[in-house]
Amino acid sequence: MSLTTTNLDGILPLLARGKVRDIYEVDDKTLLFVATDRISAYDVIMANGIPAKGKILTKLSEFWFDFLSEVPNHLLLAPGSEDLFKHLPAQLSEPKYREQLEGRALLVKKMKLIPLEVIVRGYITGSAWKEYKKSKTVHGLPIDADLQESQEFPTAIFTPSTKAEQGEHDENISPEQAAEIVGKELCDKVAAIAIELYTKAKEFAKTRGIIIADTKFEFGLDENDNVVLVDEVLTPDSSRFWNASTYELGKSQDSYDKQFLRDWLTANKLNGVDGVKMADDIAIRSKEKYVEAYEALTGSKWTE
């Protein structure tokens, strides 16, 4: 069974439903992030979900928050903590609510969100490769190196995008355009932090047989205007993970993400169609990819 939506019956106010997470307000300083099993492709959310996907994303984010703890993050209590329910209304300990929250819910500090998708690319692939082939630029940045598809950049680069509303498309922008949105000082600071985090994670992942080709971070500001890491971190939903043992320069790579789903939608001419129900085998194979990524990166066996 997959959980595609949560229903807390108004016990906590629902602030938003994103592509994956339902966000509730606990109090004026605290939010509850609940990762569902929803999955989207081509900017459309499927009618059914990937079993346990939300739990896998939550545990993997928890792992990375700990690994990258030199940068402050918004996490207050992780899903494995029994203390979580002590910070929530007593009714949410009832079985029908507990089963929606256990393993999926993060108690986090409210932050003032920085309105950028902070993307760091270590390898050229996806939309970056398409742009590079046309203009020798990536997000408007001139790239001097003569690169092949899936090649590593000489150094990781900051390639932001706008943070679109639900149902809208994020738009790739240059660092200069990002600086116009949030101010040059904050933009430079966020870019430096993101590249530092990506580089540390990339080097670690290599020891686990995983290449992190690129990733998307999100940041907020606390009450003292310190930059804080928020949302999910280095999951298959926010990153391209490649198997290092099958990496081959000059071609696209298989990745630990929703590629099975994208390929199935394309083959069935369902790209961008609302209300599509995934075939069961596609959901199962997709889950297997998420589990593979989790186990490779954390070194822990996945258990539900």
mmCIF file of N, CA and C in Angstrom, residues 103-104 170 261:
data_model
loop_
_atom_site.group_PDB
_atom_site.id
_atom_site.type_symbol
_atom_site.label_atom_id
_atom_site.label_comp_id
_atom_site.label_asym_id
_atom_site.label_seq_id
_atom_site.Cartn_x
_atom_site.Cartn_y
_atom_site.Cartn_z
ATOM 1 N N GLY A 103 7.631 7.300 10.524
ATOM 2 C CA GLY A 103 8.628 7.079 9.486
ATOM 3 C C GLY A 103 8.622 8.109 8.380
ATOM 4 N N ARG A 104 7.631 9.018 8.400
ATOM 5 C CA ARG A 104 7.479 9.991 7.315
ATOM 6 C C ARG A 104 7.589 11.437 7.773
ATOM 7 N N ASP A 170 9.648 25.370 -12.941
ATOM 8 C CA ASP A 170 10.850 26.097 -12.555
ATOM 9 C C ASP A 170 11.567 26.534 -13.831
ATOM 10 N N LEU A 261 9.476 5.123 -14.655
ATOM 11 C CA LEU A 261 8.170 5.764 -14.834
ATOM 12 C C LEU A 261 8.169 6.635 -16.080
#
